[in-house]
């Protein structure tokens, strides 16, 4: 009787693991499928967690097999664990010749969730090294809180708009900024502005594309609009930050980075260890599982995301990004 119960559990785990693994694998290999429906986009958000159903399926197989075959099941389980763990192992230090870079630029990016982010916690993140604030879902109410906290005095230069809904996007800077481009026909505001910090000219983009629940058509359209927005500035010192509402493996992000002109500073690199930093959701019972907030740079820019911080009132983590421009 006990063996029968173990067998039933094994078959349940095996079938569930195989089906879930197959779905995620297909979505990973054929990103065009993401454009079909917002449910497909949502399912694709779990692609980075493909290892979970694979291991579940292997465990189920181990329970289903009879005693003399369990060694085979254990071998498959160990092999699967090795495949997924291998990229996490540290690599030998590389001896690449360092690239000369100039002064640094530090940007704080945060989706404020309808302006509800805790102003005190935001203020704590804004230390003297932060040059620019890139804020999504920027509302008039949050702007009043910035005034009360004295942050608008520290960042007196701004481009963007405040809105009572989620469409407000704002770039606040210590140095003068000029709006050079913005998208048309997108659900939320997306913009690129220029500024000069310690003699280095920068093109800074604040991105907020349509979420999947607004429909696959809007999601794809906004992703393409951001691609068109950035194309003229790929040879500049370009930094894009914000809520892209897509993970690296999603169709829109693959299209945006397909040409190799943009790279994601927050992406986990081979041999970096457990460097996966999901940024959404926060402040809920569910753990963060999707990294939909990104920092993309052109080939002229070096640096990385130095901090991922949870802010009360927001459902996204804040990104503190430090970059420098390459000196030719």
XYZ file of C-alpha atoms in Angstrom, residues 13-259:
247
model
C 5.424 14.848 -9.951
C 6.694 13.337 -13.195
C 3.714 14.411 -15.312
C 3.553 17.896 -13.769
C 7.303 18.399 -14.109
C 7.468 17.207 -17.716
C 4.487 19.288 -18.842
C 5.684 22.465 -17.121
C 9.236 21.962 -18.387
C 8.012 21.421 -21.938
C 5.892 24.575 -21.874
C 8.707 26.764 -20.510
C 11.255 25.255 -22.886
C 9.067 25.949 -25.920
C 8.447 29.510 -24.741
C 12.172 29.974 -24.288
C 13.037 28.625 -27.736
C 10.196 30.342 -29.624
C 9.825 33.858 -28.171
C 7.444 34.870 -30.992
C 4.796 32.885 -29.125
C 4.827 35.573 -26.438
C 3.029 37.937 -28.803
C -0.087 35.749 -28.951
C -1.777 36.564 -25.664
C -1.073 38.169 -22.312
C -1.484 34.778 -20.614
C 1.444 33.494 -22.687
C 3.493 36.529 -21.662
C 2.704 35.805 -18.016
C 3.709 32.145 -18.354
C 6.948 33.181 -20.062
C 7.886 35.195 -16.978
C 8.743 31.881 -15.300
C 11.345 30.846 -17.905
C 14.251 31.568 -15.498
C 12.660 29.047 -13.116
C 12.759 26.223 -15.672
C 15.071 24.302 -13.358
C 12.255 23.814 -10.830
C 9.897 21.671 -12.981
C 12.897 19.825 -14.442
C 14.042 18.778 -10.981
C 10.454 17.980 -9.955
C 10.099 15.725 -12.980
C 13.389 13.962 -12.233
C 12.339 13.425 -8.631
C 9.028 11.981 -9.825
C 10.881 9.634 -12.161
C 13.061 8.520 -9.275
C 9.952 7.597 -7.264
C 8.232 5.826 -10.164
C 11.126 3.592 -11.189
C 11.520 0.225 -9.580
C 14.444 -0.413 -7.285
C 16.853 -1.740 -9.921
C 16.245 1.303 -12.147
C 16.418 3.979 -9.482
C 20.130 4.422 -10.019
C 19.264 5.664 -13.527
C 16.745 8.121 -12.087
C 19.277 9.351 -9.532
C 21.838 9.830 -12.313
C 19.349 11.919 -14.334
C 18.540 14.017 -11.266
C 22.243 14.643 -10.568
C 22.851 15.471 -14.238
C 19.984 17.972 -14.270
C 21.227 19.624 -11.078
C 24.727 19.852 -12.557
C 23.496 21.444 -15.791
C 21.591 24.157 -13.950
C 24.251 24.719 -11.289
C 27.237 24.872 -13.661
C 26.742 28.534 -14.711
C 26.692 29.510 -11.029
C 30.189 28.213 -10.317
C 32.907 30.879 -9.964
C 35.356 31.246 -12.822
C 39.036 32.029 -12.780
C 39.898 35.701 -12.704
C 40.369 37.131 -16.165
C 43.348 39.237 -17.120
C 41.626 41.432 -19.672
C 43.254 44.791 -20.242
C 41.124 47.378 -18.409
C 39.280 49.932 -20.496
C 39.924 53.550 -19.624
C 36.802 55.312 -18.404
C 35.994 58.821 -17.289
C 33.912 60.216 -14.465
C 31.077 58.163 -13.066
C 27.328 58.701 -13.289
C 24.979 57.316 -10.636
C 21.255 56.889 -11.302
C 18.448 55.752 -9.014
C 15.542 54.140 -10.881
C 12.228 53.220 -9.257
C 8.633 52.492 -10.222
C 6.711 54.394 -7.533
C 3.474 52.353 -7.904
C 1.076 55.259 -8.398
C 3.357 57.506 -6.345
C 2.913 55.416 -3.201
C 6.618 54.699 -2.570
C 7.741 55.756 0.900
C 9.457 59.125 0.540
C 11.631 58.583 3.623
C 13.070 55.358 2.196
C 13.598 56.977 -1.198
C 15.433 59.835 0.519
C 17.725 57.350 2.278
C 18.725 55.901 -1.092
C 19.467 59.318 -2.533
C 22.926 59.925 -1.136
C 25.337 62.583 -2.331
C 26.668 60.347 -5.091
C 23.328 60.037 -6.934
C 23.261 62.345 -9.966
C 19.876 61.485 -11.482
C 16.509 60.104 -10.349
C 14.565 58.121 -12.980
C 11.034 57.679 -11.673
C 8.079 55.831 -13.187
C 4.419 56.211 -12.146
C 5.305 59.710 -10.992
C 2.292 61.556 -9.564
C 1.586 65.143 -8.441
C 1.184 63.818 -4.909
C 4.649 62.281 -4.909
C 6.073 65.500 -6.322
C 4.643 67.338 -3.315
C 6.377 64.824 -1.051
C 9.667 65.441 -2.879
C 9.253 69.165 -2.276
C 8.544 68.602 1.409
C 11.595 66.346 1.715
C 13.801 68.953 0.024
C 14.789 66.631 -2.806
C 13.598 68.934 -5.574
C 16.087 71.489 -4.309
C 18.840 68.891 -4.725
C 17.547 67.880 -8.167
C 16.200 71.127 -9.627
C 16.358 70.108 -13.285
C 13.639 67.875 -14.680
C 12.009 66.521 -17.813
C 8.856 64.449 -17.987
C 5.359 64.744 -16.587
C 3.418 63.969 -13.448
C 0.095 62.149 -13.851
C -2.594 61.005 -11.464
C -2.511 57.502 -12.971
C 0.453 55.261 -13.825
C 1.487 57.181 -16.936
C 3.730 59.780 -15.283
C 7.459 59.524 -15.992
C 10.075 61.899 -14.620
C 13.836 62.411 -14.796
C 15.248 64.636 -12.050
C 18.864 65.761 -12.266
C 21.419 67.776 -10.344
C 22.768 69.074 -13.669
C 20.745 70.738 -16.468
C 18.816 68.310 -18.712
C 17.227 68.628 -22.119
C 14.534 66.392 -23.576
C 15.649 65.049 -26.958
C 13.161 62.276 -27.744
C 9.998 60.593 -26.478
C 7.703 57.875 -27.724
C 4.345 58.516 -29.339
C 1.304 56.337 -28.885
C 2.662 54.331 -25.944
C 0.557 53.623 -22.874
C 3.034 55.374 -20.566
C 5.609 58.084 -21.186
C 9.074 56.988 -22.356
C 11.771 59.588 -22.905
C 15.437 60.272 -23.544
C 17.181 63.383 -22.231
C 20.730 64.683 -22.347
C 22.867 66.011 -19.529
C 26.530 66.656 -18.830
C 28.174 65.382 -15.654
C 31.790 66.346 -14.912
C 32.454 67.033 -18.566
C 30.898 63.823 -19.911
C 27.801 64.024 -22.113
C 25.072 61.466 -21.430
C 21.879 60.310 -23.080
C 19.565 59.052 -20.328
C 16.357 57.167 -21.015
C 13.510 56.539 -18.579
C 11.446 53.574 -19.768
C 8.001 52.346 -18.758
C 6.314 50.038 -21.245
C 2.816 48.551 -21.167
C 2.341 45.583 -18.820
C 1.089 42.279 -20.281
C -2.347 42.619 -18.679
C -3.049 45.535 -21.022
C -2.885 43.079 -23.889
C -0.189 41.492 -26.018
C -0.658 44.064 -28.807
C 0.044 47.022 -26.512
C 2.957 45.165 -24.905
C 4.573 44.424 -28.287
C 3.851 47.917 -29.620
C 5.485 49.626 -26.647
C 8.516 47.362 -26.854
C 8.970 48.257 -30.527
C 8.466 51.954 -29.741
C 11.314 51.847 -27.210
C 13.521 50.155 -29.789
C 12.764 52.970 -32.277
C 13.327 55.560 -29.537
C 16.828 54.343 -28.723
C 18.083 53.532 -32.235
C 19.463 57.036 -33.058
C 21.529 57.148 -29.849
C 23.258 53.762 -29.805
C 26.619 55.350 -30.615
C 26.305 57.800 -27.718
C 26.906 57.371 -23.991
C 23.446 55.871 -23.569
C 21.840 54.521 -20.394
C 18.244 53.268 -20.290
C 16.638 52.490 -16.944
C 13.132 51.695 -15.822
C 10.267 49.243 -15.817
C 10.399 47.357 -19.125
C 7.622 44.954 -18.042
C 9.606 42.089 -19.562
C 12.333 39.705 -18.458
C 15.468 39.058 -20.506
C 13.894 36.038 -22.213
C 10.718 37.848 -23.273
C 10.177 38.670 -26.933
C 10.354 42.451 -26.514
C 13.625 42.405 -24.569
C 15.189 39.960 -27.020
C 14.235 42.270 -29.901
C 15.648 45.293 -28.075
C 19.015 43.636 -27.393
C 19.215 41.410 -30.490
C 21.604 43.674 -32.384
